CSV table of C-alpha atoms and ligand atoms in Angstrom, one decimal:
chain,number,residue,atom,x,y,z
A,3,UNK,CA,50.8,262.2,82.9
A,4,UNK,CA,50.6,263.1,86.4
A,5,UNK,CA,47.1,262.4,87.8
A,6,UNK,CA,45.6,262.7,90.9
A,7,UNK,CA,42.9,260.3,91.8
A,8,UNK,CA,39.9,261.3,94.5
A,9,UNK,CA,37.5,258.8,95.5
A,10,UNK,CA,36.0,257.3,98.5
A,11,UNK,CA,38.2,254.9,99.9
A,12,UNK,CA,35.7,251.9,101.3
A,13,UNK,CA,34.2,249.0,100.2
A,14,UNK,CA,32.1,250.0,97.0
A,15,UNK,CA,32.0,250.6,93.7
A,16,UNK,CA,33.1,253.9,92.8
A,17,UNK,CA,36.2,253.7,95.3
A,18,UNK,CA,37.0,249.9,93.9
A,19,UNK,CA,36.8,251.3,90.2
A,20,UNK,CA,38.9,254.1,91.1
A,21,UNK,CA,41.6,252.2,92.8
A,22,UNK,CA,41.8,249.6,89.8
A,23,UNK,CA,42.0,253.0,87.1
A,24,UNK,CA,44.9,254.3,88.9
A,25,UNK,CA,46.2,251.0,89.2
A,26,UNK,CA,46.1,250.3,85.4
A,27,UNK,CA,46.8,253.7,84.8
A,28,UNK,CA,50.5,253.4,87.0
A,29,UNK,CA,50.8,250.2,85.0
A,30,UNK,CA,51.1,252.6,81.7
A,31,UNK,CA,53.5,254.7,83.4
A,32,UNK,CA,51.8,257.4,85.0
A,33,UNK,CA,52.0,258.8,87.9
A,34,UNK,CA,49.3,258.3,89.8
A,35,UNK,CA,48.9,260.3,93.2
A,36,UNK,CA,45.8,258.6,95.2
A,37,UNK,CA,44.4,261.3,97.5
A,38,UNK,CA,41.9,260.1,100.2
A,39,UNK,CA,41.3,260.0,104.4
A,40,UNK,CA,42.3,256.5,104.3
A,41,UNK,CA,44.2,253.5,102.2
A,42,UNK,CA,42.0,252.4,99.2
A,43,UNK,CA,41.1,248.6,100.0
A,44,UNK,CA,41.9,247.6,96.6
A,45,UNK,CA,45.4,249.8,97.0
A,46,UNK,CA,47.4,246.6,98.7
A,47,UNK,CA,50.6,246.7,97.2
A,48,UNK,CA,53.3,248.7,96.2
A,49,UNK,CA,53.8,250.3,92.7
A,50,UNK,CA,57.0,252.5,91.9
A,51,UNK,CA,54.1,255.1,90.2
A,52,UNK,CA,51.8,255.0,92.9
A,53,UNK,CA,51.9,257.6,95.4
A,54,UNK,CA,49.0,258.0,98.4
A,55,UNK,CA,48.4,260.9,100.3
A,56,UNK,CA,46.4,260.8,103.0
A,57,UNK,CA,43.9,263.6,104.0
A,58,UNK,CA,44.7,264.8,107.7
A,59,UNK,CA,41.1,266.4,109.4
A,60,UNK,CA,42.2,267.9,112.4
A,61,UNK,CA,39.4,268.3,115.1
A,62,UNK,CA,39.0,271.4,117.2
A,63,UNK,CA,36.4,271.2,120.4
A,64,UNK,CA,34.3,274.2,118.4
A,65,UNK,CA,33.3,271.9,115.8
A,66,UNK,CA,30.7,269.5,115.9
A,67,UNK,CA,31.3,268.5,112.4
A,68,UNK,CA,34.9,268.3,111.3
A,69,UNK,CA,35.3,270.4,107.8
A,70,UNK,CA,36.5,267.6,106.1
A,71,UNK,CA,35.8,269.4,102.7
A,72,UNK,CA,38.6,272.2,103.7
A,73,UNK,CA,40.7,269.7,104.7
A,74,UNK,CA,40.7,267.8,101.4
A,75,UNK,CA,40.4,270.8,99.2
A,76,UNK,CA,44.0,271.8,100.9
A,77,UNK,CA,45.6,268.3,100.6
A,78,UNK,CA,44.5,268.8,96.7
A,79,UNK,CA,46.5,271.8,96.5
A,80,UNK,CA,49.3,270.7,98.9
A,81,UNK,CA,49.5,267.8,96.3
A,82,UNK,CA,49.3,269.6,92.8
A,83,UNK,CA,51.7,272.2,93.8
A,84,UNK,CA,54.2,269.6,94.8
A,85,UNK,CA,53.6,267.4,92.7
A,86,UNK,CA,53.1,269.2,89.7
A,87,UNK,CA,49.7,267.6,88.6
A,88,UNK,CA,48.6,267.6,85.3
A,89,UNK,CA,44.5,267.2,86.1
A,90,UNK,CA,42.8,265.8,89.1
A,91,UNK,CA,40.1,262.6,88.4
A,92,UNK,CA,37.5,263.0,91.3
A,93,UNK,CA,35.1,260.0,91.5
A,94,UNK,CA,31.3,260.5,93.1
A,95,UNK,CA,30.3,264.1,92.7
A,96,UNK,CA,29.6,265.1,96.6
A,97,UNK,CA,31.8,266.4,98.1
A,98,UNK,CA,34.5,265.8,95.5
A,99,UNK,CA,33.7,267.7,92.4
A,100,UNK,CA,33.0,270.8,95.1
A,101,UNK,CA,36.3,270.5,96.6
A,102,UNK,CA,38.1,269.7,93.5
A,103,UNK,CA,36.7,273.5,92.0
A,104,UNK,CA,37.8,275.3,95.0
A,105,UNK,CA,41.0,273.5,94.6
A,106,UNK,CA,41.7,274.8,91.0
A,107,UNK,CA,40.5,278.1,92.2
A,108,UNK,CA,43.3,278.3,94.8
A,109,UNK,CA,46.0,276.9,92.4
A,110,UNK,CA,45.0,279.5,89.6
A,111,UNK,CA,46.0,282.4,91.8
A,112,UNK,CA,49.7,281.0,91.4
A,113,UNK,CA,49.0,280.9,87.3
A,114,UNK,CA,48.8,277.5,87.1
A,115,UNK,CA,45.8,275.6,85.4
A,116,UNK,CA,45.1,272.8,86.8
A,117,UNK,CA,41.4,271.0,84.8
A,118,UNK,CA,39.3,268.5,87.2
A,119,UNK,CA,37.1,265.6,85.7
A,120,UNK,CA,34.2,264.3,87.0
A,121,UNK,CA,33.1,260.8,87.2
A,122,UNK,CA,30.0,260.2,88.1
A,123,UNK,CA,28.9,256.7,89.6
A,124,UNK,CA,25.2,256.6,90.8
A,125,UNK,CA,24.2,257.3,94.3
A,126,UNK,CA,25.6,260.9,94.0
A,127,UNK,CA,23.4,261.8,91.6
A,128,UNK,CA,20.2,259.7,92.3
A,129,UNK,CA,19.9,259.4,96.1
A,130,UNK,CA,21.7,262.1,97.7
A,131,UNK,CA,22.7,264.4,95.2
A,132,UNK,CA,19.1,265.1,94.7
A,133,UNK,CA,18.4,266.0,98.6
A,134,UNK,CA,17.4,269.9,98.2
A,135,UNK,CA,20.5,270.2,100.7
A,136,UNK,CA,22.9,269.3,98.8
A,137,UNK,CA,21.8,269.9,94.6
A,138,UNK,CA,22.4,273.2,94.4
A,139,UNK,CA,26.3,272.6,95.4
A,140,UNK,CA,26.5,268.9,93.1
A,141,UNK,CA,24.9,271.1,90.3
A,142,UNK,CA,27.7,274.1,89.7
A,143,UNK,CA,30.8,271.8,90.9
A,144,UNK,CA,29.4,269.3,87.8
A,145,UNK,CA,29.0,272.1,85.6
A,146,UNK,CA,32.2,273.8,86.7
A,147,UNK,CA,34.0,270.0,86.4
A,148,UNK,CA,36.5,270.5,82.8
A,149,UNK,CA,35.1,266.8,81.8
A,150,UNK,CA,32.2,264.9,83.1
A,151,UNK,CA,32.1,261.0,82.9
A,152,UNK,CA,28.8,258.7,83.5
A,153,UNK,CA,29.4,254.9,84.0
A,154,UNK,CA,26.1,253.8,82.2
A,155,UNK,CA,23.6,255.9,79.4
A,156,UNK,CA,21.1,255.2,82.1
A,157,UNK,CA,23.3,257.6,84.6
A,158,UNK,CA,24.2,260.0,82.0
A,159,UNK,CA,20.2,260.4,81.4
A,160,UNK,CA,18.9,260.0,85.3
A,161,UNK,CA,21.8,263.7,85.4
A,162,UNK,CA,20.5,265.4,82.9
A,163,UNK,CA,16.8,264.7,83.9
A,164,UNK,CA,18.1,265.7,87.8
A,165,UNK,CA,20.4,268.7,87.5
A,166,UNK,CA,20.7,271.7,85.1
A,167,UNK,CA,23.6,270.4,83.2
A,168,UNK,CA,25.1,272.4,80.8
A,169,UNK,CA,28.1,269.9,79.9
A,170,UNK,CA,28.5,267.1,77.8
A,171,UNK,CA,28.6,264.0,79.6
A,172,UNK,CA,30.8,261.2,78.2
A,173,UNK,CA,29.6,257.6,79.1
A,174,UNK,CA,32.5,255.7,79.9
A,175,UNK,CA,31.9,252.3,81.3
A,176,UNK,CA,33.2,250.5,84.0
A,177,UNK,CA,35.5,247.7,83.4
A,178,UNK,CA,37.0,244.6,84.4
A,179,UNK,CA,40.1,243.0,84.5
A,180,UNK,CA,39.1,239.2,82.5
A,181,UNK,CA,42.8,237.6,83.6
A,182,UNK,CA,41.9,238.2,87.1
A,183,UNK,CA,38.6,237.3,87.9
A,184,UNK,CA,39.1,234.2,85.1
A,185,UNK,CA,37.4,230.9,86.4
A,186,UNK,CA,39.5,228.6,88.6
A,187,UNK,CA,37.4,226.1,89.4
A,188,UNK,CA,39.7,223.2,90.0
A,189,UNK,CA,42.2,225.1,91.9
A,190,UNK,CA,39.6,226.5,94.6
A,191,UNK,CA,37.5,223.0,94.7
A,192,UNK,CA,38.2,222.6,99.0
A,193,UNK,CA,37.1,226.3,99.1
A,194,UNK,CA,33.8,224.7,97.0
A,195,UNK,CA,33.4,221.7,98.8
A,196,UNK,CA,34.0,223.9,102.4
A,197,UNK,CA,30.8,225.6,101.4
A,198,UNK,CA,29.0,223.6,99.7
A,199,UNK,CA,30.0,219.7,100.9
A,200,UNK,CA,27.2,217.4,99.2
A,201,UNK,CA,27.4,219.0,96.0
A,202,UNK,CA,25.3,222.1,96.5
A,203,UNK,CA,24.8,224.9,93.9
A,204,UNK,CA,26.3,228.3,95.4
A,205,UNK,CA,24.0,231.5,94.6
A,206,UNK,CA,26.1,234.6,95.9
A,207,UNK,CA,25.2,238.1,97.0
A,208,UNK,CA,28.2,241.3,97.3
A,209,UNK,CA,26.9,244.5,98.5
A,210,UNK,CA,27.5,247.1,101.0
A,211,UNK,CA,23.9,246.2,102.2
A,212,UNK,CA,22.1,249.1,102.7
A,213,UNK,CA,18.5,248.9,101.5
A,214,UNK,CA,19.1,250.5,97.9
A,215,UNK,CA,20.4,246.4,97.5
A,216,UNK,CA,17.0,245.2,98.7
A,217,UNK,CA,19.1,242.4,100.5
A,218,UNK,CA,16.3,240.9,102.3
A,219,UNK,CA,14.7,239.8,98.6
A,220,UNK,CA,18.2,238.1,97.7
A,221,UNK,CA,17.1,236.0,101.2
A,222,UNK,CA,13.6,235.3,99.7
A,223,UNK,CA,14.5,234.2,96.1
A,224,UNK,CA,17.2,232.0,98.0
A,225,UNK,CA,14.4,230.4,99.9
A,226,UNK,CA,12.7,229.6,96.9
A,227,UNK,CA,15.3,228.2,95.0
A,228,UNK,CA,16.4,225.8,97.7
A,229,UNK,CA,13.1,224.5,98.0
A,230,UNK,CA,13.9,223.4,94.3
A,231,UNK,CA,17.2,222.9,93.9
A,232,UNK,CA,19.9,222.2,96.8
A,233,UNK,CA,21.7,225.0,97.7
A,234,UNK,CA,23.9,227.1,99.6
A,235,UNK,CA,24.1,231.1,99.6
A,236,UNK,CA,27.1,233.0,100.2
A,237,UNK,CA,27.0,236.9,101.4
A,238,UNK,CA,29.9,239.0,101.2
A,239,UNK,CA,30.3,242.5,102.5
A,240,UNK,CA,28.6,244.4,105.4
A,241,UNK,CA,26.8,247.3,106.2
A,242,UNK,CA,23.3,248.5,108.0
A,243,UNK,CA,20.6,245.8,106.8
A,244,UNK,CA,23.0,243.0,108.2
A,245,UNK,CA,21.3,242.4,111.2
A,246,UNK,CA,17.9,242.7,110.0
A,247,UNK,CA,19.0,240.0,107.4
A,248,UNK,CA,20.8,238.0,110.0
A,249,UNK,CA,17.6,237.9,111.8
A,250,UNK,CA,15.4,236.7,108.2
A,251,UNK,CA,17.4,233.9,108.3
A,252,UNK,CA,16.8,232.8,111.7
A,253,UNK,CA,12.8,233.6,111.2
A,254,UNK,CA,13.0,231.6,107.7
A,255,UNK,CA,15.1,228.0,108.8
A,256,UNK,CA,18.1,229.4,106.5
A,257,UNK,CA,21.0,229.6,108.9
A,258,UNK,CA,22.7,226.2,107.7
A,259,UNK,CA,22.4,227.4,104.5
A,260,UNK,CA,23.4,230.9,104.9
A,261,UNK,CA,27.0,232.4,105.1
A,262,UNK,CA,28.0,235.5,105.8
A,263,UNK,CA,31.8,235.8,105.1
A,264,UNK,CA,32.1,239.6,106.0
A,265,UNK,CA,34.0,242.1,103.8
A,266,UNK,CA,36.5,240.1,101.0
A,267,UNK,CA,39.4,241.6,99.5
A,268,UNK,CA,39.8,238.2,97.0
A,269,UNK,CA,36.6,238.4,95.6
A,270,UNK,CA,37.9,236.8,92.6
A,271,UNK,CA,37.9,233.3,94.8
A,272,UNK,CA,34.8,233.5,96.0
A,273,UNK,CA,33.4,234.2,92.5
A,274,UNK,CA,35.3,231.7,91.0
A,275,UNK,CA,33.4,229.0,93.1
A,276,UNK,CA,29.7,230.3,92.9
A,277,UNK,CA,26.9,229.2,90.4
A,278,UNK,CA,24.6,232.5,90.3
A,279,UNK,CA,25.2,236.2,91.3
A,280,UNK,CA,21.8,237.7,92.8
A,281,UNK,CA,21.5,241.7,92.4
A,282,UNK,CA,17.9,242.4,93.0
A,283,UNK,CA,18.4,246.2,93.7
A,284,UNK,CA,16.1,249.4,93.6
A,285,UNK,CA,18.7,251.1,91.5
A,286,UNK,CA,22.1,250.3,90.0
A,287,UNK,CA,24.1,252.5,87.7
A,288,UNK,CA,25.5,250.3,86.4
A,289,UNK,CA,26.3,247.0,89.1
A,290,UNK,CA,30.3,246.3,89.1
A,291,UNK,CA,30.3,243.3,91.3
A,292,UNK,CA,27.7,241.9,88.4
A,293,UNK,CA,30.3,242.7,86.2
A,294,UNK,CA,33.1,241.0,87.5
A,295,UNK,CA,30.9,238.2,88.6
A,296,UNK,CA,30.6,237.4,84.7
A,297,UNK,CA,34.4,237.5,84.2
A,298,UNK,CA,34.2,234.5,86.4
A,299,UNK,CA,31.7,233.1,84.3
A,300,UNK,CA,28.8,233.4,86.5
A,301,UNK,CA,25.5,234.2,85.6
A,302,UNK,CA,23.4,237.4,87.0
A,303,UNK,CA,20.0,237.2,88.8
A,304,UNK,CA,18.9,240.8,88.6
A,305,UNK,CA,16.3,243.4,88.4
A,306,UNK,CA,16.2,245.8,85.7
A,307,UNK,CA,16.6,249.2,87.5
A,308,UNK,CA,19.0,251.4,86.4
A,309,UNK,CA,21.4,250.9,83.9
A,310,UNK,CA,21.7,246.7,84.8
A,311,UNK,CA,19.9,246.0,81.4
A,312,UNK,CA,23.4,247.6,79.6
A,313,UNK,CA,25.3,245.3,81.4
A,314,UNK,CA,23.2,242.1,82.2
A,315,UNK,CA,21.4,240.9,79.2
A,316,UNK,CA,18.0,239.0,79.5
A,317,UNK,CA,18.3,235.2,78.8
A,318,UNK,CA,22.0,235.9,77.2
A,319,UNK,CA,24.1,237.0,80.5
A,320,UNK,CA,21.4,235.9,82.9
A,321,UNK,CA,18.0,237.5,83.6
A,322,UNK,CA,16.4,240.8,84.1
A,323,UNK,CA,13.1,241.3,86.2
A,324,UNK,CA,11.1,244.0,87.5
A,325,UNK,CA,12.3,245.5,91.2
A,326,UNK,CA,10.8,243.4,93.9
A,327,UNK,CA,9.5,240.2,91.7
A,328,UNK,CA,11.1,237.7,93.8
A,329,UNK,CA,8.7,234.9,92.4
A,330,UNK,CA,10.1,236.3,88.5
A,331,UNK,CA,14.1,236.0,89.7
A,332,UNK,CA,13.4,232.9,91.7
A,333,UNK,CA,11.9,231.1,88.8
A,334,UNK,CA,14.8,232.4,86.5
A,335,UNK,CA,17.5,231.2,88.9
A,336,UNK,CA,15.5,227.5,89.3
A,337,UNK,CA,15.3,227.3,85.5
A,338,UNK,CA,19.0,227.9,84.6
A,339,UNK,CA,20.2,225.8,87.4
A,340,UNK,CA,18.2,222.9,86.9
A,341,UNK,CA,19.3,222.6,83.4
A,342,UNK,CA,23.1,222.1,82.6
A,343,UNK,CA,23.2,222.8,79.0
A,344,UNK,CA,21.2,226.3,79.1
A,345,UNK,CA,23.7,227.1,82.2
A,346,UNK,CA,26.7,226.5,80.6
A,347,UNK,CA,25.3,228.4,77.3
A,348,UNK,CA,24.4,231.2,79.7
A,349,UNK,CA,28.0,231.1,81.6
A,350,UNK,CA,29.9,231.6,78.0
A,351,UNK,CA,27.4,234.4,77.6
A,352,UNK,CA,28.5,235.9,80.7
A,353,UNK,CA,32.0,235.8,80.1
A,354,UNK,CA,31.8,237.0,76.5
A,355,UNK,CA,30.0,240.0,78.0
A,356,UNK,CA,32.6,240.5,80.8
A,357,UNK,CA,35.7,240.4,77.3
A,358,UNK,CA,33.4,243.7,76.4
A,359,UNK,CA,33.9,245.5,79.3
A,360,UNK,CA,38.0,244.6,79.3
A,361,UNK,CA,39.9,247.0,81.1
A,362,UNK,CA,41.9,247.3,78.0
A,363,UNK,CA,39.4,248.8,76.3
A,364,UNK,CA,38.8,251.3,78.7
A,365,UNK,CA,41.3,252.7,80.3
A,366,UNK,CA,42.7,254.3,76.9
A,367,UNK,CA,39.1,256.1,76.9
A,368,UNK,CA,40.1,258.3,80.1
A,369,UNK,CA,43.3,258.7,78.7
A,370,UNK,CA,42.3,259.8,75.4
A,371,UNK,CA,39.5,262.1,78.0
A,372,UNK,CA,42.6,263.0,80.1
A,373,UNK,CA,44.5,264.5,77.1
A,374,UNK,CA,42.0,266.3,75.4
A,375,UNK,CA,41.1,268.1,78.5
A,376,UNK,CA,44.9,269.3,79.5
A,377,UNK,CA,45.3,269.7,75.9
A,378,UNK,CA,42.1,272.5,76.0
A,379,UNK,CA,42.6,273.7,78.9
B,412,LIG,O1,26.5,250.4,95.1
B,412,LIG,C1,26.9,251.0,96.0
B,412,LIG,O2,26.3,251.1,97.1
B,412,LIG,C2,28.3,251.6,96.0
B,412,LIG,C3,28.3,252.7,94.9
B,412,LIG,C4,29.5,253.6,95.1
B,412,LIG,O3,29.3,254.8,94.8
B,412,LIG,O4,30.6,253.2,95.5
B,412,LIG,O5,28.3,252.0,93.7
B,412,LIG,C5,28.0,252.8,92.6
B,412,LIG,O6,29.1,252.9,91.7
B,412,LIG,C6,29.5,251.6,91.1
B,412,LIG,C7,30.8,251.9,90.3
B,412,LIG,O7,30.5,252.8,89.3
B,412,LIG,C8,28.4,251.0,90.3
B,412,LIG,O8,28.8,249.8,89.8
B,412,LIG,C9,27.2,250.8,91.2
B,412,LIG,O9,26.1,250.4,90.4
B,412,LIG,C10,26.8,252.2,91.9
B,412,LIG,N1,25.7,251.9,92.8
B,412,LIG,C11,24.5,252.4,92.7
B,412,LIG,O10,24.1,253.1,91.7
B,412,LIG,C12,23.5,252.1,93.8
């Protein structure tokens, strides 16, 4: 098949799990066409079937706000016309399900049919998909989308309760690729010892930390467990609540315990040498970096928003507490990391957990998806 692939092209979730589909996806032999305003970070190397196509927004003094949704809606076309396209695969509704309609409306005029899918990942639909300013747009580009994809039943559900849907939405996970993100302890111990020198346990945080992530409790149940238990916390990615987090750390004594190691392209190594993964958020759809967290055999701290309790399970992958009950994840993370045996249990639990979500199994869902809909349409 000839897909195109529409996502956001930073640091999170839907753009990372985009990038790996297309990835696996040109591994099978399709051709994948990758059409965003700048390079995936997960799209670092080249692939014979991989092609990206950058959207160009040209600014104009007259406009304050650069119409970036023309401009992409025109790449879109510019690419399935030349490229002869079989379906586009838009990831996060806003703006890309609108754009990917009014694409498909423009191609029909030349007789071709040309289906767009849907995927829906979390924030679009539960933060600012909701916003009065933008629903009644995300509402008829969902309904006009030729499939519609959730990545947990808890998304799925939080749409329909949201939006006037009139269309089945299939729940296809996320996934993981196991081989990747597999354990290697031994071969990353000077990265270990770097961090942790005297022996330390390593509890880590990845987010894009804005304050859906509730960073600032991953700070306080970190503060409690080193009371307890030596340790050192790790913090990877970047975004608004940085500084105020920065600043925590001075208030609370934490700095020689605390690092912040930026944005990280191999999360895989810094996974591979950490003892806990702490996800305390107000809302996850579903909570990739949890996921590939437990590939590397690493247990989740989390709350139970969202659709986390499909992912991490309670006292099998790790724990599950209510939103903001730092003393309830603090006491979780002391308990499994004061006792060896229940850790390692719980470690084999994660990984197990992670083998369910194998990219193998998955990606032949959205290609089965990705032929039914041509097939129909
Ligand atoms: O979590 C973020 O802030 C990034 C966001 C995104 O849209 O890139 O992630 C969402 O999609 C991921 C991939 O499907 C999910 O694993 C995350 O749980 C989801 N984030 C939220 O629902 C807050």
């Amino acid at each position: 098949m000839r897909i195109g692939i529409v996502c956001y092209p930073t640091y999170g979730g839907s753009g990372v799990l985009a990038t790996e589909l297309g990835k696996a996806l040109a591994d099978k032999g399709h051709m994948v066409h990758f059409i965003t305003y700048q390079q995936p970070v997960r799209l670092n190397a080249f692939h014979a079937n991989i092609y990206y196509h950058e959207v160009q927004v040209p600014t104009y003094p007259l406009f304050d706000f650069p119409p970036y949704e023309s401009a992409l809606s025109s790449t879109m076309v510019d690419v399935i016309l030349n490229q002869q396209l079989d379906l586009l695969h838009v990831h996060y509704a806003i703006p890309h399900a609108s754009t990917a309609y009014l694409a498909k409306q423009i191609v029909s005029k030349t007789g071709r049919v040309v289906p767009f899918i849907t995927t829906l990942h979390g924030t679009d639909i539960t933060l600012v998909g909701k916003d009065k300013t933008y629903a009644p747009v995300v509402t008829f580009s969902i309904n006009e989308s030729d499939a519609i994809t959730a990545v947990s039943n808890n998304l799925r559900e939080e749409t329909y309760k949201s939006f006037q849907i009139e269309k089945d939405i299939e729940v296809i996970y996320n996934f993981v690729d196991t081989e990747r993100f597999k354990r290697r302890e031994a071969e990353l111990k000077h990265f270990r010892d770097a961090i942790a020198p005297n022996g330390e346990k390593v509890l880590l945080h990845v987010s894009n930390f804005r304050k859906v992530k509730r960073v600032p409790d991953v700070i306080k149940v970190f503060a409690q467990v080193r009371e307890q238990v030596p340790a050192k916390l790790l913090l990877v990615g970047d975004g608004p609540d940085r500084p105020a987090i920065e600043c925590m750390c001075r208030e609370m004594g934490l700095c020689g315990d605390v690092r912040f190691v930026g944005k990280q392209e191999q999360l895989e190594d810094v996974m591979s040498i950490s003892d806990l993964f702490l996800l305390p958020s107000d809302y996850e759809s579903f909570g990739l970096a949890a996921l590939e967290a437990m590939a590397a055999e690493v247990p989740v701290i989390s709350s139970n928003a969202g659709g986390l309790p499909e992912v991490n399970i309670h006292g099998e992958t790790g724990f599950l507490s209510p939103v903001g009950d730092v003393d309830s994840m603090a006491k979780h993370a002391i308990e499994l990391l004061k006792d060896e045996k229940k850790l390692a249990k719980v470690r084999k639990g994660a990984l197990e957990q992670a083998q369910r979500f194998h990219i193998n199994n998955v990606i032949p869902q959205y290609e089965a998806l990705y032929e039914e809909v041509i097939n129909r349409t």
